[in-house]
Each structure stands twice: as C-alpha cells, then as structure tokens.
GROMACS .gro file of C-alpha atoms in nm:
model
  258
    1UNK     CA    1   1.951  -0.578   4.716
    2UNK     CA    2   1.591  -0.622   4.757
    3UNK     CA    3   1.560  -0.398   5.134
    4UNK     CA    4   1.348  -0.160   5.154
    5UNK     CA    5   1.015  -0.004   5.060
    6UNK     CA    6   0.819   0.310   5.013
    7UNK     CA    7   0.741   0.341   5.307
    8UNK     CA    8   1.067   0.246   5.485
    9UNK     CA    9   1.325   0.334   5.176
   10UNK     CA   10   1.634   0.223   5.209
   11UNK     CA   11   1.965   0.338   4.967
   12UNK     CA   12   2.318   0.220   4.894
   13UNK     CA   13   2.665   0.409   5.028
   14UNK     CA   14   2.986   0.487   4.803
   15UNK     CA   15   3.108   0.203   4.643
   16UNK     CA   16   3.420   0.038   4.643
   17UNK     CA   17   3.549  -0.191   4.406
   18UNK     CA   18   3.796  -0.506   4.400
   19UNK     CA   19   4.017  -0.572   4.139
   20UNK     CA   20   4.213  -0.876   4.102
   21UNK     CA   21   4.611  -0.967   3.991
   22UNK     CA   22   4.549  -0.887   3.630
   23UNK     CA   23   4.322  -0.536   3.735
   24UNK     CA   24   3.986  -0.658   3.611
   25UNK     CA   25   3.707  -0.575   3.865
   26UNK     CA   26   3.615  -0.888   4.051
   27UNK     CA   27   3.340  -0.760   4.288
   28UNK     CA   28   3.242  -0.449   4.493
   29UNK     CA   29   3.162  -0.364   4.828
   30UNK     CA   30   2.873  -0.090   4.961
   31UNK     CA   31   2.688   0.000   5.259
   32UNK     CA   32   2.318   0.109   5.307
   33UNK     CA   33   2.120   0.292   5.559
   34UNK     CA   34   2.004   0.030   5.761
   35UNK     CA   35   2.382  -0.138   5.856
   36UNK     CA   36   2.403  -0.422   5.592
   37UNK     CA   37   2.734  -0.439   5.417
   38UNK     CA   38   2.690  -0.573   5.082
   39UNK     CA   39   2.884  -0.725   4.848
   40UNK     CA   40   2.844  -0.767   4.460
   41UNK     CA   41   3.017  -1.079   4.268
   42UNK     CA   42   3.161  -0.966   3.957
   43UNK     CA   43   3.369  -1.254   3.927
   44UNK     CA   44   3.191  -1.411   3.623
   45UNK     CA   45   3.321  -1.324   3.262
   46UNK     CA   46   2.932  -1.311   3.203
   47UNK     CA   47   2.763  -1.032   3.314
   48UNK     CA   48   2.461  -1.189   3.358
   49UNK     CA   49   2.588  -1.387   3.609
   50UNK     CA   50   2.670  -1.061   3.793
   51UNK     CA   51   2.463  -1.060   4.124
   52UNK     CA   52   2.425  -0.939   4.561
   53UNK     CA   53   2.683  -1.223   4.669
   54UNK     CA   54   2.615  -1.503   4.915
   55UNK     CA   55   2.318  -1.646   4.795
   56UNK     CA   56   1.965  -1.581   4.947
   57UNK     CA   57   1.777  -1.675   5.237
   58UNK     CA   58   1.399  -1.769   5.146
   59UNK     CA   59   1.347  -1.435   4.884
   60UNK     CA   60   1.610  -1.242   5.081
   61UNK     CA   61   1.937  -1.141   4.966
   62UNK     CA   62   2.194  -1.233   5.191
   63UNK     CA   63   2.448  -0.904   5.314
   64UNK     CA   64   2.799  -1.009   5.397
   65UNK     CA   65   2.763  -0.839   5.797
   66UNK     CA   66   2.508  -0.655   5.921
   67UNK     CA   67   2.495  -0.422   6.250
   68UNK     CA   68   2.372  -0.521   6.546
   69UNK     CA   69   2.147  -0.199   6.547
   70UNK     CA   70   2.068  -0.004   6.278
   71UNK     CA   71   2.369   0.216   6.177
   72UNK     CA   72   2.346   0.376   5.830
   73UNK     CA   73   2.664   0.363   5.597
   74UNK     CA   74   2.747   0.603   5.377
   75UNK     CA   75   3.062   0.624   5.328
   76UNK     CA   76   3.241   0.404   5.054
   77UNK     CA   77   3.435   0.124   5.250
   78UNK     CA   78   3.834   0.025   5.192
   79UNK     CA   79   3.971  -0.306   5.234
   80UNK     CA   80   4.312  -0.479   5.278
   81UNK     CA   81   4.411  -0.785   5.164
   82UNK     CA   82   4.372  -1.057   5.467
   83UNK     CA   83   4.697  -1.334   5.508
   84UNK     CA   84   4.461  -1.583   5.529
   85UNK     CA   85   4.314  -1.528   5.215
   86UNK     CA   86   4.015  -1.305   5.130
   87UNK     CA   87   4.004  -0.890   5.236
   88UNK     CA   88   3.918  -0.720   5.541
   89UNK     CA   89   3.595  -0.492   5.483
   90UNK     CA   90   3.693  -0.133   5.639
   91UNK     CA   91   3.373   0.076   5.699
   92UNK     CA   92   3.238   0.321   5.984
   93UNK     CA   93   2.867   0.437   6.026
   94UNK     CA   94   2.692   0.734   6.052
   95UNK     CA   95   2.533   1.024   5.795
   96UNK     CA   96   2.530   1.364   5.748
   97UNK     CA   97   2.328   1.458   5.475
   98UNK     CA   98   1.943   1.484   5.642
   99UNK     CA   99   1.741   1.751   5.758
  100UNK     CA  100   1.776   1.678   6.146
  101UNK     CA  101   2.100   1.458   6.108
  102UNK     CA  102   2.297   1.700   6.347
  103UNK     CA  103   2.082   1.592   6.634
  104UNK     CA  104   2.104   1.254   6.626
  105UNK     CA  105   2.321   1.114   6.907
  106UNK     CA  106   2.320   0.744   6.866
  107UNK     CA  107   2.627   0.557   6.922
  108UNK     CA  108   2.817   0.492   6.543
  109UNK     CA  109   3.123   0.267   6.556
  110UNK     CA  110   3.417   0.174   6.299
  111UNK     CA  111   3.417  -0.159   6.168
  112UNK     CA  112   3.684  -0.444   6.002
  113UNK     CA  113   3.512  -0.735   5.856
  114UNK     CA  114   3.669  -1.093   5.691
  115UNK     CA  115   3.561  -1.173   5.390
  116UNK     CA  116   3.713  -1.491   5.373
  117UNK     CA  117   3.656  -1.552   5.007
  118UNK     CA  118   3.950  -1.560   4.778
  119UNK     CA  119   3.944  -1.228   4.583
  120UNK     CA  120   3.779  -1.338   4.217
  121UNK     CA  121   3.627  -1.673   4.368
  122UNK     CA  122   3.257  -1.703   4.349
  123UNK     CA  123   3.041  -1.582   4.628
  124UNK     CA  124   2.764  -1.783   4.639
  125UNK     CA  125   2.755  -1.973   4.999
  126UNK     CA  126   2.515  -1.792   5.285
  127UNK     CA  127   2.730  -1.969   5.533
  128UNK     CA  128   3.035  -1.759   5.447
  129UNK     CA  129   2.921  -1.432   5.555
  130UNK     CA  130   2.905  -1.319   5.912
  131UNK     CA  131   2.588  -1.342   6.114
  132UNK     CA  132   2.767  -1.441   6.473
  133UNK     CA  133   2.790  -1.100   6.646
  134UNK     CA  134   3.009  -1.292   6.883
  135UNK     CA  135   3.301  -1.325   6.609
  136UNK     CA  136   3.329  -0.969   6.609
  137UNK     CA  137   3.555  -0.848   6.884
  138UNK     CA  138   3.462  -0.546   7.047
  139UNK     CA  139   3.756  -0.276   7.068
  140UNK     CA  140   3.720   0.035   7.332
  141UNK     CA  141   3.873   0.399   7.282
  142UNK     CA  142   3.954   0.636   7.543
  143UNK     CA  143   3.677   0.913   7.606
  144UNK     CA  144   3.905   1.118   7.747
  145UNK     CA  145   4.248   1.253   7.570
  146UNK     CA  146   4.578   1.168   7.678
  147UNK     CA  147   4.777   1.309   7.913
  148UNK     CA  148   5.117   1.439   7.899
  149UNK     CA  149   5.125   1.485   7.550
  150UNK     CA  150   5.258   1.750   7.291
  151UNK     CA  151   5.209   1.881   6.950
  152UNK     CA  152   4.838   1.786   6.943
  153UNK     CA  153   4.508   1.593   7.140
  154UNK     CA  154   4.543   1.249   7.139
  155UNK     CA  155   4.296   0.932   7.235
  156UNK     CA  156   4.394   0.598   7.280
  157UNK     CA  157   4.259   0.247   7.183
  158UNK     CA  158   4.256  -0.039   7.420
  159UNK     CA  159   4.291  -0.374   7.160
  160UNK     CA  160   4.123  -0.649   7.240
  161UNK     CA  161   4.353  -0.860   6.958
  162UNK     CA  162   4.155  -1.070   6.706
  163UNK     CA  163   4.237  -1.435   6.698
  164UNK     CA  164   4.124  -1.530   6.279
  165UNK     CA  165   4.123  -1.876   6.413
  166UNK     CA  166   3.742  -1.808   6.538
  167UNK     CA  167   3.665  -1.436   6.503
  168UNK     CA  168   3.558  -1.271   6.162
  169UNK     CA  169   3.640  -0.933   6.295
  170UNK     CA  170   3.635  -0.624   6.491
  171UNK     CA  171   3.419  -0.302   6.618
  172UNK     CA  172   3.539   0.008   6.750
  173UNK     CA  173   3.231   0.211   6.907
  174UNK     CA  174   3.303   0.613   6.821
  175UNK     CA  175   3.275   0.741   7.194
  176UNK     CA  176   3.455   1.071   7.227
  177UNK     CA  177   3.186   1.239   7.190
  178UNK     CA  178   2.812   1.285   7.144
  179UNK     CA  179   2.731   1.201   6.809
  180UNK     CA  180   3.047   1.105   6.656
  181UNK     CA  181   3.028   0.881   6.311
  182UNK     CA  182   3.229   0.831   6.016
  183UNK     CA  183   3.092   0.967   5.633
  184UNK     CA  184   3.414   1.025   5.474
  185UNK     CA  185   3.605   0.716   5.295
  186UNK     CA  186   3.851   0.494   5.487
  187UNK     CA  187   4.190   0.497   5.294
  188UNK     CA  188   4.450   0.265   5.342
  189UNK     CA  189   4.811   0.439   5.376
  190UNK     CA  190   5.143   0.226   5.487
  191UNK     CA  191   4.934  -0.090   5.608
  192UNK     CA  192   4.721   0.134   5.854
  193UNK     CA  193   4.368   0.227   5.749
  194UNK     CA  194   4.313   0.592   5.819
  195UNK     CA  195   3.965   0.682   5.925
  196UNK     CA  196   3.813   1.028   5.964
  197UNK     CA  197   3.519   1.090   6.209
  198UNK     CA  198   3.317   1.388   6.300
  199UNK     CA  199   3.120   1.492   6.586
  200UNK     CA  200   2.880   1.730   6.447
  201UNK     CA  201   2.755   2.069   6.699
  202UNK     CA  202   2.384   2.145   6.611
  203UNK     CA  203   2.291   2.463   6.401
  204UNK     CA  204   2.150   2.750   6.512
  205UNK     CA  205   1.929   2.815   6.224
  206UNK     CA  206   1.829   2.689   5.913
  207UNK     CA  207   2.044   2.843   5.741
  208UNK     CA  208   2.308   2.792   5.890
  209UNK     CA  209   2.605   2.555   5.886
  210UNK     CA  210   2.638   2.300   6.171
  211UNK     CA  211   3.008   2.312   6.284
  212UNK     CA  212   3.230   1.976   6.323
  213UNK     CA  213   3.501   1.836   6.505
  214UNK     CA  214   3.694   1.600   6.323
  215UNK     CA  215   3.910   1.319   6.446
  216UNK     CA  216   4.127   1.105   6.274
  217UNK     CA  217   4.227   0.721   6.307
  218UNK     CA  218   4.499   0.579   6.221
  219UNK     CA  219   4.479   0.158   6.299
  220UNK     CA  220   4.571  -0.110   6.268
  221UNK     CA  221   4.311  -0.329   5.930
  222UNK     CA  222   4.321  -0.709   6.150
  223UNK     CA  223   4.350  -0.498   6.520
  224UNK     CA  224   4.677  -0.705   6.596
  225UNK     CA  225   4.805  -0.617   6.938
  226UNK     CA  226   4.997  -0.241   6.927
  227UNK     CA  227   5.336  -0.283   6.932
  228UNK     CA  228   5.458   0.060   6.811
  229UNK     CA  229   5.393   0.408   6.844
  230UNK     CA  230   5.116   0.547   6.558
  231UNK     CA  231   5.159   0.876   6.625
  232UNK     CA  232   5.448   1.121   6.751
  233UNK     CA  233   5.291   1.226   7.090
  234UNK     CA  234   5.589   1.424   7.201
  235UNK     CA  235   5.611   1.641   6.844
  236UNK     CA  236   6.044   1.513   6.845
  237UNK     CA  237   5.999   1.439   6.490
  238UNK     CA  238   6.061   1.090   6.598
  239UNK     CA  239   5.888   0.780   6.635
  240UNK     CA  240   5.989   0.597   6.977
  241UNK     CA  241   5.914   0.451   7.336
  242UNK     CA  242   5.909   0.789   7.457
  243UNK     CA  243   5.556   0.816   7.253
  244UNK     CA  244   5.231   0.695   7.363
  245UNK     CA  245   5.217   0.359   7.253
  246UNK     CA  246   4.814   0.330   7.260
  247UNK     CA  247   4.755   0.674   7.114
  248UNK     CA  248   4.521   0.577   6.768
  249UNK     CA  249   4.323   0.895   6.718
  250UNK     CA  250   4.399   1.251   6.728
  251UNK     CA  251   4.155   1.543   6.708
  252UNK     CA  252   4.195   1.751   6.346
  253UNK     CA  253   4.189   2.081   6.241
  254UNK     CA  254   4.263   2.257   5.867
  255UNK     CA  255   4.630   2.267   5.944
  256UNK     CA  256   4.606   1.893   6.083
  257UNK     CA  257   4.638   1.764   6.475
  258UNK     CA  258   4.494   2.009   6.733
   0.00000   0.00000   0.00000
C-alpha cells in the first residue's frame, strides 16, 4: 500500500476475499494499523493488472475509508452483499497482540462501509471511496445493561437508520467499557453480522495472562431501523414483543451469554 516507514511501520490485518457468481476471486479487503481499509482489485484476468484499488492521489495509494483517528485493524473484515449494488465492508478496530496493548484505553468502534462498486468491476476511480466522515452515520450503544432481563446481560443499540441515498455508512463506538475493541473476525450468520469484542483487564505480571470480557454483537450489515427482537431477553425460548427490542449485544462467557 505504500504507508509506512521504518520509523513509523505500519502492517496489514487478516484478509478477506471476494469471490464473484462463478467463485473466482475478484478482489480482497484488509485493514492496517493506522485505520485505512484497503481494498485490492483482482478483477483483471491478468495478474499484472492486479493492484491497491481506487487509483492514487499524487504518489499515494488511495484506501477505500479511513478512520477519523487512528484505530488499528486487525482483524480480517466480512462483508454482505449491498441491494444497491456493491458490498458492505464489516470491520471493528482495536489489537491485542503488543507488549503494553492491555493498557491502552482509547475509544475503538465497529464499522459498515459501501463499497459501491459492482463486485468484479474495476476499481480504479478515487472518487468512489469514502473520504466524507459526514456519510458515515454515527450509531450509540447503551453503557449500561438492560434492565429487567433474563437468561443473560444485555446492551442495547440506539439506530440512527442509514439513508444509502447520501450516506456510505455507519460507526458504532465500543463504549461499555474501558478499552473495548474488536480482533476477532466479523462473520455473517442469517443476514446479521456477528461481532465479538473484548475489554481486556491489565496483567499483573509479565508473565501473566491479561483476563477479558467478551461481548458479542449481533446487527444489523446496512443498520436499518430494528424492527424485531435479536436476542431472547426473557430466556422463553421464543422470539417476541415481550423481548427487548433494542437489545444488540450481550456479554459472553465459555458456555455463551452471562
């Protein structure tokens, strides 16, 4: 991608690739530790044609998005398939692999981008990536869980729905607690994206472990406006109005919701 130096290195996330109708890879999508989202064309039959997509600016390679501070990604991102045409780029931020990573308390967030190319068209134009931070529609969680609640601990998510008309998108700061940032892969699962944070707890020692608690999201790839319960906040087995309809994240242990 041409970022980065010796003395301010820089390094690519997992990668996830794109495949198209007939299940040849048509481009790829990674992260890197200073918030760009990148995108590879691998639409061409030629390899050497292969290349960062979006053309440059001046010498620069051009990322598809950006964060508005620097948030590292690590994590290989997910996508769906957009009905407009193109795929929505599912990502979060944060790392976990650094001497001194467990301290740092800056705020991380989960992200859906448009790409509004057509999966295997060529991705050459700057102007089709996103650079407006105002087309990316902030969404807000609850810091507190939910009340009145059974069968586990539950957050909600106020939407803020995202009209495609004008907006290329949506951020979701991670704000239950200190810390908190995503470095396992988003999966899609039943037209929900399913996102796993962590809030790590400092270690004691060198050598020892930090601890972790992990939360999972379950939402919603275009943030549409909610209008069904996620998650069965009253543990009937069933999934109705008597849930809480806002409820988008529950906190996780190794037998699943706490």
């Amino acid at each position: 991608t041409g970022v980065g130096s010796v003395g301010t290195p820089n390094g690519l996330g997992g990668v996830r690739v794109v495949r198209n109708t007939n299940k040849q890879i048509v481009a790829a999508y990674a992260g890197d530790l200073v918030g760009n989202m990148w995108k590879f064309d691998l639409s061409s039959a030629t390899p050497s044609d292969w290349q960062v997509a979006f053309g440059t600016t001046g010498s620069a390679r051009n990322p598809l998005y950006t964060t508005a501070a620097v948030e590292p990604i690590t994590a290989a991102p997910t996508f769906a398939l957009h009905p407009k045409g193109g795929v929505m780029v599912l990502f979060g931020t944060g790392q976990l692999h650094a001497t001194g990573d467990d301290t740092v308390v800056a705020t991380r967030a989960l992200y859906g981008i448009w790409d509004t190319v057509t999966v295997g068209g060529t991705s050459t134009t700057a102007s089709a990536r996103v650079t407006d931070a105002g087309t990316v529609v902030p969404q807000a969680l609850t810091t507190s869980a939910l009340t009145g609640t059974t069968g586990g601990t539950f957050y909600g998510l106020t939407v803020t729905p995202v009209d495609y008309a004008t907006k290329r998108g949506w951020r979701l700061p991670l704000s239950i607690g200190s810390g908190q940032r995503l470095v396992d892969d988003p999966e899609m699962a039943s037209g929900l994206v399913f996102m796993q944070s962590i809030t790590p707890s400092v270690a004691l020692a060198s050598c020892t472990s930090s601890n972790v608690a992990r939360y999972g999201f379950l939402l919603d790839p275009f943030m549409k406006a909610i209008e069904q319960p996620i998650f069965d906040t009253n543990a009937d087995t069933l999934f109705t109005s008597l849930d809480g309809l806002t409820a988008s994240a529950v906190l996780l242990t190794g037998n699943g919701p706490a």
